[in-house]
PDB file of C-alpha atoms in Angstrom:
ATOM      1  CA  UNK T   1      91.877 -89.534 137.575  1.00 42.00           C
ATOM      2  CA  UNK T   2      89.465 -92.340 137.097  1.00 50.00           C
ATOM      3  CA  UNK T   3      87.178 -93.718 139.741  1.00 54.00           C
ATOM      4  CA  UNK T   4      85.224 -96.930 139.620  1.00 56.00           C
ATOM      5  CA  UNK T   5      83.408 -99.181 142.026  1.00 60.00           C
ATOM      6  CA  UNK T   6      85.484-102.037 143.435  1.00 57.00           C
ATOM      7  CA  UNK T   7      83.817-105.335 144.249  1.00 60.00           C
ATOM      8  CA  UNK T   8      83.693-106.340 147.909  1.00 57.00           C
ATOM      9  CA  UNK T   9      86.176-109.182 147.366  1.00 60.00           C
ATOM     10  CA  UNK T  10      88.610-106.852 145.563  1.00 59.00           C
ATOM     11  CA  UNK T  11      88.269-104.236 148.291  1.00 57.00           C
ATOM     12  CA  UNK T  12      88.905-106.943 150.902  1.00 62.00           C
ATOM     13  CA  UNK T  13      92.021-108.158 149.063  1.00 60.00           C
ATOM     14  CA  UNK T  14      93.288-104.585 148.685  1.00 54.00           C
ATOM     15  CA  UNK T  15      92.615-103.870 152.365  1.00 58.00           C
ATOM     16  CA  UNK T  16      94.792-106.857 153.285  1.00 58.00           C
ATOM     17  CA  UNK T  17      97.733-105.173 151.531  1.00 56.00           C
ATOM     18  CA  UNK T  18      97.460-102.077 153.740  1.00 58.00           C
ATOM     19  CA  UNK T  19      99.501-101.982 156.952  1.00 56.00           C
ATOM     20  CA  UNK T  20      97.083-100.502 159.498  1.00 56.00           C
ATOM     21  CA  UNK T  21      99.472-100.892 162.431  1.00 61.00           C
ATOM     22  CA  UNK T  22     102.211 -98.457 161.377  1.00 58.00           C
ATOM     23  CA  UNK T  23     101.382 -94.740 160.887  1.00 55.00           C
ATOM     24  CA  UNK T  24     103.263 -93.323 157.914  1.00 53.00           C
ATOM     25  CA  UNK T  25     103.656 -96.818 156.447  1.00 49.00           C
ATOM     26  CA  UNK T  26     100.583 -97.088 154.204  1.00 53.00           C
ATOM     27  CA  UNK T  27     101.369-100.441 152.626  1.00 56.00           C
ATOM     28  CA  UNK T  28     103.052-103.669 153.549  1.00 56.00           C
ATOM     29  CA  UNK T  29     104.658-103.761 150.117  1.00 60.00           C
ATOM     30  CA  UNK T  30     104.143-100.890 147.614  1.00 59.00           C
ATOM     31  CA  UNK T  31     105.136-103.099 144.661  1.00 61.00           C
ATOM     32  CA  UNK T  32     102.534-105.658 145.716  1.00 62.00           C
ATOM     33  CA  UNK T  33      99.840-102.942 145.880  1.00 61.00           C
ATOM     34  CA  UNK T  34     100.788-101.608 142.445  1.00 61.00           C
ATOM     35  CA  UNK T  35     100.753-105.120 140.984  1.00 64.00           C
ATOM     36  CA  UNK T  36      97.321-105.714 142.532  1.00 61.00           C
ATOM     37  CA  UNK T  37      95.917-102.503 141.054  1.00 63.00           C
ATOM     38  CA  UNK T  38      97.458-102.885 137.598  1.00 65.00           C
ATOM     39  CA  UNK T  39      97.288-106.675 137.340  1.00 65.00           C
ATOM     40  CA  UNK T  40      94.131-106.908 135.219  1.00 61.00           C
ATOM     41  CA  UNK T  41      95.514-104.317 132.794  1.00 61.00           C
ATOM     42  CA  UNK T  42      99.052-105.578 132.253  1.00 63.00           C
ATOM     43  CA  UNK T  43      97.990-108.369 129.909  1.00 64.00           C
ATOM     44  CA  UNK T  44      95.827-105.962 127.920  1.00 60.00           C
ATOM     45  CA  UNK T  45      98.707-103.587 127.252  1.00 60.00           C
ATOM     46  CA  UNK T  46     100.658-106.393 125.581  1.00 67.00           C
ATOM     47  CA  UNK T  47      97.954-106.547 122.894  1.00 68.00           C
ATOM     48  CA  UNK T  48      97.579-102.811 122.236  1.00 67.00           C
ATOM     49  CA  UNK T  49      98.261-101.395 118.796  1.00 78.00           C
ATOM     50  CA  UNK T  50      99.275 -97.770 118.329  1.00 80.00           C
ATOM     51  CA  UNK T  51      96.529 -95.886 116.498  1.00 83.00           C
ATOM     52  CA  UNK T  52      97.954 -92.368 116.628  1.00 84.00           C
ATOM     53  CA  UNK T  53     101.371 -90.821 116.718  1.00 88.00           C
ATOM     54  CA  UNK T  54     101.978 -88.488 119.700  1.00 86.00           C
ATOM     55  CA  UNK T  55     101.808 -85.392 117.470  1.00 92.00           C
ATOM     56  CA  UNK T  56      98.417 -86.504 116.092  1.00 92.00           C
ATOM     57  CA  UNK T  57      97.100 -86.950 119.625  1.00 89.00           C
ATOM     58  CA  UNK T  58      98.389 -83.493 120.549  1.00 91.00           C
ATOM     59  CA  UNK T  59      96.569 -82.001 117.560  1.00 93.00           C
ATOM     60  CA  UNK T  60      93.308 -83.722 118.548  1.00 92.00           C
ATOM     61  CA  UNK T  61      93.659 -82.473 122.128  1.00 93.00           C
ATOM     62  CA  UNK T  62      94.161 -78.902 120.884  1.00 94.00           C
ATOM     63  CA  UNK T  63      91.097 -79.177 118.640  1.00 94.00           C
ATOM     64  CA  UNK T  64      88.960 -80.464 121.511  1.00 94.00           C
ATOM     65  CA  UNK T  65      90.255 -77.700 123.804  1.00 95.00           C
ATOM     66  CA  UNK T  66      89.228 -75.107 121.200  1.00 96.00           C
ATOM     67  CA  UNK T  67      85.687 -76.471 120.927  1.00 97.00           C
ATOM     68  CA  UNK T  68      83.207 -73.729 121.824  1.00 97.00           C
ATOM     69  CA  UNK T  69      80.832 -74.093 124.765  1.00 97.00           C
ATOM     70  CA  UNK T  70      78.282 -71.277 124.921  1.00 97.00           C
ATOM     71  CA  UNK T  71      77.378 -69.670 128.254  1.00 96.00           C
ATOM     72  CA  UNK T  72      73.894 -71.205 127.925  1.00 97.00           C
ATOM     73  CA  UNK T  73      75.338 -74.700 127.562  1.00 97.00           C
ATOM     74  CA  UNK T  74      77.703 -74.129 130.505  1.00 97.00           C
ATOM     75  CA  UNK T  75      74.692 -73.088 132.599  1.00 97.00           C
ATOM     76  CA  UNK T  76      72.878 -76.251 131.474  1.00 98.00           C
ATOM     77  CA  UNK T  77      75.801 -78.434 132.568  1.00 97.00           C
ATOM     78  CA  UNK T  78      75.906 -76.715 135.978  1.00 97.00           C
ATOM     79  CA  UNK T  79      72.142 -77.175 136.399  1.00 97.00           C
ATOM     80  CA  UNK T  80      72.381 -80.904 135.597  1.00 97.00           C
ATOM     81  CA  UNK T  81      75.217 -81.393 138.087  1.00 97.00           C
ATOM     82  CA  UNK T  82      73.425 -79.321 140.747  1.00 96.00           C
ATOM     83  CA  UNK T  83      70.283 -81.410 140.288  1.00 96.00           C
ATOM     84  CA  UNK T  84      72.246 -84.516 141.321  1.00 96.00           C
ATOM     85  CA  UNK T  85      72.974 -82.805 144.643  1.00 94.00           C
ATOM     86  CA  UNK T  86      69.341 -81.832 145.197  1.00 93.00           C
ATOM     87  CA  UNK T  87      67.694 -85.206 144.589  1.00 91.00           C
ATOM     88  CA  UNK T  88      66.140 -86.964 147.576  1.00 91.00           C
ATOM     89  CA  UNK T  89      67.257 -90.275 146.033  1.00 93.00           C
ATOM     90  CA  UNK T  90      70.932 -89.289 145.981  1.00 93.00           C
ATOM     91  CA  UNK T  91      72.945 -89.051 149.203  1.00 93.00           C
ATOM     92  CA  UNK T  92      76.074 -87.772 147.476  1.00 93.00           C
ATOM     93  CA  UNK T  93      75.685 -86.033 144.146  1.00 93.00           C
ATOM     94  CA  UNK T  94      78.224 -85.113 141.519  1.00 95.00           C
ATOM     95  CA  UNK T  95      81.012 -82.762 142.586  1.00 92.00           C
ATOM     96  CA  UNK T  96      82.157 -79.536 140.922  1.00 90.00           C
ATOM     97  CA  UNK T  97      84.937 -81.596 139.281  1.00 92.00           C
ATOM     98  CA  UNK T  98      82.208 -83.622 137.590  1.00 95.00           C
ATOM     99  CA  UNK T  99      81.161 -80.394 135.865  1.00 96.00           C
ATOM    100  CA  UNK T 100      84.624 -80.211 134.330  1.00 95.00           C
ATOM    101  CA  UNK T 101      84.488 -83.877 133.295  1.00 96.00           C
ATOM    102  CA  UNK T 102      81.108 -83.488 131.576  1.00 97.00           C
ATOM    103  CA  UNK T 103      82.268 -80.315 129.820  1.00 97.00           C
ATOM    104  CA  UNK T 104      85.492 -81.915 128.571  1.00 96.00           C
ATOM    105  CA  UNK T 105      83.665 -85.033 127.407  1.00 96.00           C
ATOM    106  CA  UNK T 106      80.942 -82.985 125.672  1.00 97.00           C
ATOM    107  CA  UNK T 107      83.635 -81.074 123.771  1.00 97.00           C
ATOM    108  CA  UNK T 108      85.180 -84.357 122.605  1.00 96.00           C
ATOM    109  CA  UNK T 109      81.762 -85.740 121.626  1.00 96.00           C
ATOM    110  CA  UNK T 110      81.047 -82.583 119.591  1.00 97.00           C
ATOM    111  CA  UNK T 111      84.345 -83.017 117.716  1.00 96.00           C
ATOM    112  CA  UNK T 112      83.603 -86.682 117.066  1.00 94.00           C
ATOM    113  CA  UNK T 113      80.319 -85.555 115.528  1.00 96.00           C
ATOM    114  CA  UNK T 114      82.163 -83.083 113.283  1.00 96.00           C
ATOM    115  CA  UNK T 115      81.300 -79.859 115.107  1.00 96.00           C
ATOM    116  CA  UNK T 116      83.477 -77.197 116.736  1.00 96.00           C
ATOM    117  CA  UNK T 117      80.735 -76.316 119.244  1.00 97.00           C
ATOM    118  CA  UNK T 118      78.817 -78.219 121.938  1.00 97.00           C
ATOM    119  CA  UNK T 119      75.044 -78.741 121.798  1.00 97.00           C
ATOM    120  CA  UNK T 120      72.776 -80.026 124.606  1.00 98.00           C
ATOM    121  CA  UNK T 121      72.686 -83.534 123.086  1.00 97.00           C
ATOM    122  CA  UNK T 122      76.485 -83.763 123.546  1.00 97.00           C
ATOM    123  CA  UNK T 123      76.075 -82.706 127.174  1.00 98.00           C
ATOM    124  CA  UNK T 124      73.328 -85.260 127.830  1.00 98.00           C
ATOM    125  CA  UNK T 125      75.377 -88.104 126.341  1.00 97.00           C
ATOM    126  CA  UNK T 126      78.425 -87.060 128.367  1.00 97.00           C
ATOM    127  CA  UNK T 127      76.339 -86.648 131.532  1.00 97.00           C
ATOM    128  CA  UNK T 128      75.048 -90.206 131.136  1.00 96.00           C
ATOM    129  CA  UNK T 129      78.594 -91.582 130.785  1.00 95.00           C
ATOM    130  CA  UNK T 130      80.546 -89.438 133.259  1.00 95.00           C
ATOM    131  CA  UNK T 131      78.185 -89.251 136.241  1.00 95.00           C
ATOM    132  CA  UNK T 132      76.693 -92.615 137.327  1.00 93.00           C
ATOM    133  CA  UNK T 133      79.785 -93.864 139.179  1.00 91.00           C
ATOM    134  CA  UNK T 134      80.098 -90.523 141.017  1.00 92.00           C
ATOM    135  CA  UNK T 135      76.717 -90.864 142.748  1.00 92.00           C
ATOM    136  CA  UNK T 136      75.900 -92.446 146.085  1.00 91.00           C
ATOM    137  CA  UNK T 137      72.237 -93.396 146.149  1.00 91.00           C
ATOM    138  CA  UNK T 138      70.078 -93.049 149.230  1.00 91.00           C
ATOM    139  CA  UNK T 139      69.640 -96.400 151.019  1.00 91.00           C
ATOM    140  CA  UNK T 140      66.364 -97.967 149.978  1.00 90.00           C
ATOM    141  CA  UNK T 141      66.270 -96.089 146.684  1.00 88.00           C
ATOM    142  CA  UNK T 142      64.632 -98.424 144.192  1.00 91.00           C
ATOM    143  CA  UNK T 143      65.948 -96.890 140.970  1.00 91.00           C
ATOM    144  CA  UNK T 144      69.362 -97.089 139.323  1.00 92.00           C
ATOM    145  CA  UNK T 145      71.838 -94.273 138.830  1.00 92.00           C
ATOM    146  CA  UNK T 146      71.028 -94.327 135.124  1.00 94.00           C
ATOM    147  CA  UNK T 147      67.280 -93.996 135.768  1.00 95.00           C
ATOM    148  CA  UNK T 148      67.883 -91.052 138.095  1.00 95.00           C
ATOM    149  CA  UNK T 149      70.041 -89.335 135.496  1.00 96.00           C
ATOM    150  CA  UNK T 150      67.292 -89.767 132.903  1.00 97.00           C
ATOM    151  CA  UNK T 151      64.840 -88.154 135.350  1.00 96.00           C
ATOM    152  CA  UNK T 152      67.244 -85.251 135.883  1.00 97.00           C
ATOM    153  CA  UNK T 153      67.763 -84.778 132.138  1.00 98.00           C
ATOM    154  CA  UNK T 154      63.980 -84.697 131.669  1.00 97.00           C
ATOM    155  CA  UNK T 155      63.559 -82.249 134.558  1.00 97.00           C
ATOM    156  CA  UNK T 156      66.276 -79.698 133.706  1.00 97.00           C
ATOM    157  CA  UNK T 157      65.163 -77.252 131.049  1.00 96.00           C
ATOM    158  CA  UNK T 158      67.118 -77.305 127.799  1.00 96.00           C
ATOM    159  CA  UNK T 159      68.995 -74.089 127.060  1.00 95.00           C
ATOM    160  CA  UNK T 160      67.717 -71.749 124.386  1.00 90.00           C
ATOM    161  CA  UNK T 161      70.499 -71.446 121.843  1.00 84.00           C
ATOM    162  CA  UNK T 162      70.657 -68.587 119.373  1.00 74.00           C
TER     163      UNK T 162
END
């Protein structure tokens, strides 16, 4: 699934759709909740153009799945994710599922760059894209998620690849 930060006003509007008085009855109107959540995207889908046939997409997915990730690169990914949980500036770091997201994205990035194997640069790019929204910064922290990730990338030793 996808997670993203919701503005306060959006969260307030969504909260108003939830029926807090009846256990087992999570929403006042499920259709209304779905419309609220999908509303901004429904107009976009009207303008989409098909770029790939389903069989082409399946082929690309198989190619990405077959992209090699060496044990050294896997260890590097784990160390980057672990570092988000050990930072004094981060209250909640990236979860083990984030490790899977970074790995999957790095494999896709490698394929986009014409390789069938992942290198640390692919991991770093994927880490920068897949992790910021997963972090909860410590109150009073005066740096951004992106700045913290750059510090972590600089701190974690690159793997030695043979």
